[in-house]
């Protein structure tokens, strides 16, 4: 199908001034893809390891509790809460609320604070032995 | 289909008719993920230990195995819908797009089946002895 070359395009990335809502939008995508690949594979690996017997599960635990295991798990925790709080923001926008410039900007700034705070709270309490 | 005016090119095409369904299901599974993944995180944090015996004994309980299976379905359905949109945004060549969707479907259905089978195996063959 021949398309005329002069179809109007919407202004793209290069033309907008960066704002927190844009960073949040691309983070929602990045964390979604991260969870979908690393998170989902990790989850299935954990379950199949538990179904494979004590010996293999011990091997899994050794990987999970190595330094790179912790890096991945902390990363996944942050990605989940970032995506979750950002997803809740999506629900608000979906009902047509929160589009006023100031409101939109404040919530965009609150989401990363909440995700970092929750991730830190969980892992600090794990490492300090409170859990 | 005409190739001249704008209206001539779109007339009769309409939408693909499945966009709303996709959008709603993305939200439904998002709520599923919200409840079930938070349940998993809170449960894991409350387990006394995460060794083989503790984890398999816990997973074998029906009120753990069932929500866990539901979580697998919700997560893989949600990521199947989500990654589809990402692919549609960046992969434009028809052949490559077809192949990518094929892989995505294999990944989502295969991954979910593997997870559910692992849970069922632990639940039905009994926890670690
Ligand atoms: C934990 C497992 C989860 C995975 C693997 C996951 C994965 C994804 C992926 C890959 C996308 C597509 C991103 C894009 O189009 O840019 C997406 C979109 C979305 N996710 Fe999740 N997600 C998860 C949990 C959640 C939760 C808990 C919520 C809600 C609180 C949520 C809300 C959403 C929403 C609303 C969208 C659609 C965004 C849009 O329409 O642009 N997700 N998710």
Tab-separated table of N, CA and C in Angstrom, chain A residues 35-37 39-45 47, chain B residues 29 33 68-83 104-116:
chain	number	residue	atom	x	y	z
A	35	UNK	N	10.732	-6.961	34.744
A	35	UNK	CA	9.971	-7.938	35.530
A	35	UNK	C	9.543	-9.115	34.655
A	36	UNK	N	9.134	-8.806	33.424
A	36	UNK	CA	8.619	-9.842	32.527
A	36	UNK	C	9.705	-10.847	32.151
A	37	UNK	N	10.941	-10.384	32.073
A	37	UNK	CA	12.020	-11.293	31.691
A	37	UNK	C	12.747	-11.822	32.932
A	39	UNK	N	12.335	-11.106	36.258
A	39	UNK	CA	11.467	-11.461	37.369
A	39	UNK	C	10.730	-12.767	37.144
A	40	UNK	N	10.100	-12.895	35.986
A	40	UNK	CA	9.306	-14.099	35.709
A	40	UNK	C	10.197	-15.329	35.608
A	41	UNK	N	11.362	-15.197	34.970
A	41	UNK	CA	12.275	-16.342	34.878
A	41	UNK	C	12.788	-16.732	36.263
A	42	UNK	N	13.086	-15.727	37.090
A	42	UNK	CA	13.553	-16.008	38.445
A	42	UNK	C	12.488	-16.739	39.254
A	43	UNK	N	11.251	-16.285	39.119
A	43	UNK	CA	10.132	-16.907	39.829
A	43	UNK	C	9.980	-18.375	39.429
A	44	UNK	N	9.992	-18.638	38.108
A	44	UNK	CA	9.829	-20.011	37.631
A	44	UNK	C	11.040	-20.868	38.014
A	45	UNK	N	12.206	-20.258	38.008
A	45	UNK	CA	13.410	-20.991	38.412
A	45	UNK	C	13.300	-21.421	39.875
A	47	UNK	N	10.554	-21.893	41.642
A	47	UNK	CA	9.542	-22.943	41.805
A	47	UNK	C	10.031	-24.286	41.271
B	29	UNK	N	-5.520	-8.024	34.890
B	29	UNK	CA	-4.363	-8.791	35.359
B	29	UNK	C	-3.449	-7.915	36.218
B	33	UNK	N	-2.115	-9.067	39.700
B	33	UNK	CA	-0.704	-9.013	40.097
B	33	UNK	C	-0.535	-8.236	41.393
B	68	UNK	N	-0.778	-19.268	44.429
B	68	UNK	CA	0.478	-19.234	43.681
B	68	UNK	C	0.231	-19.539	42.199
B	69	UNK	N	-0.618	-20.523	41.937
B	69	UNK	CA	-0.953	-20.840	40.538
B	69	UNK	C	-1.695	-19.676	39.888
B	70	UNK	N	-2.616	-19.082	40.632
B	70	UNK	CA	-3.348	-17.931	40.094
B	70	UNK	C	-2.384	-16.789	39.791
B	71	UNK	N	-1.379	-16.626	40.670
B	71	UNK	CA	-0.407	-15.565	40.451
B	71	UNK	C	0.373	-15.813	39.159
B	72	UNK	N	0.774	-17.079	38.944
B	72	UNK	CA	1.502	-17.408	37.717
B	72	UNK	C	0.669	-17.041	36.492
B	73	UNK	N	-0.615	-17.419	36.511
B	73	UNK	CA	-1.487	-17.114	35.373
B	73	UNK	C	-1.586	-15.606	35.175
B	74	UNK	N	-1.846	-14.869	36.264
B	74	UNK	CA	-2.023	-13.429	36.179
B	74	UNK	C	-0.754	-12.732	35.673
B	75	UNK	N	0.405	-13.126	36.239
B	75	UNK	CA	1.664	-12.495	35.852
B	75	UNK	C	1.989	-12.784	34.382
B	76	UNK	N	1.864	-14.039	33.961
B	76	UNK	CA	2.235	-14.367	32.590
B	76	UNK	C	1.240	-13.820	31.565
B	77	UNK	N	-0.032	-13.754	31.953
B	77	UNK	CA	-1.018	-13.150	31.057
B	77	UNK	C	-0.703	-11.659	30.900
B	78	UNK	N	-0.451	-10.999	32.036
B	78	UNK	CA	-0.159	-9.566	32.034
B	78	UNK	C	1.106	-9.261	31.223
B	79	UNK	N	2.138	-10.066	31.399
B	79	UNK	CA	3.384	-9.776	30.680
B	79	UNK	C	3.252	-10.121	29.198
B	80	UNK	N	2.397	-11.089	28.881
B	80	UNK	CA	2.129	-11.419	27.479
B	80	UNK	C	1.463	-10.220	26.780
B	81	UNK	N	0.470	-9.619	27.450
B	81	UNK	CA	-0.205	-8.449	26.888
B	81	UNK	C	0.737	-7.253	26.843
B	82	UNK	N	1.509	-7.063	27.918
B	82	UNK	CA	2.395	-5.902	28.011
B	82	UNK	C	3.502	-5.939	26.985
B	83	UNK	N	4.156	-7.102	26.849
B	83	UNK	CA	5.263	-7.187	25.893
B	83	UNK	C	4.752	-7.072	24.457
B	104	UNK	N	7.050	-14.821	21.837
B	104	UNK	CA	6.401	-14.282	23.023
B	104	UNK	C	5.333	-15.234	23.543
B	105	UNK	N	4.533	-15.790	22.626
B	105	UNK	CA	3.491	-16.735	23.040
B	105	UNK	C	4.092	-18.005	23.623
B	106	UNK	N	5.146	-18.493	23.006
B	106	UNK	CA	5.809	-19.690	23.547
B	106	UNK	C	6.339	-19.408	24.945
B	107	UNK	N	6.954	-18.248	25.096
B	107	UNK	CA	7.530	-17.870	26.386
B	107	UNK	C	6.445	-17.777	27.459
B	108	UNK	N	5.365	-17.067	27.145
B	108	UNK	CA	4.323	-16.835	28.144
B	108	UNK	C	3.616	-18.136	28.518
B	109	UNK	N	3.236	-18.927	27.522
B	109	UNK	CA	2.487	-20.155	27.817
B	109	UNK	C	3.413	-21.205	28.416
B	110	UNK	N	4.619	-21.328	27.849
B	110	UNK	CA	5.580	-22.301	28.368
B	110	UNK	C	6.007	-21.975	29.783
B	111	UNK	N	6.317	-20.703	30.044
B	111	UNK	CA	6.749	-20.296	31.379
B	111	UNK	C	5.660	-20.536	32.414
B	112	UNK	N	4.422	-20.185	32.060
B	112	UNK	CA	3.308	-20.388	32.986
B	112	UNK	C	3.102	-21.880	33.254
B	113	UNK	N	3.175	-22.698	32.208
B	113	UNK	CA	2.975	-24.142	32.377
B	113	UNK	C	4.040	-24.726	33.296
B	114	UNK	N	5.275	-24.297	33.092
B	114	UNK	CA	6.386	-24.793	33.917
B	114	UNK	C	6.168	-24.429	35.390
B	115	UNK	N	5.782	-23.195	35.626
B	115	UNK	CA	5.553	-22.739	36.998
B	115	UNK	C	4.413	-23.501	37.660
B	116	UNK	N	3.295	-23.641	36.941
B	116	UNK	CA	2.131	-24.337	37.506
B	116	UNK	C	2.468	-25.807	37.759
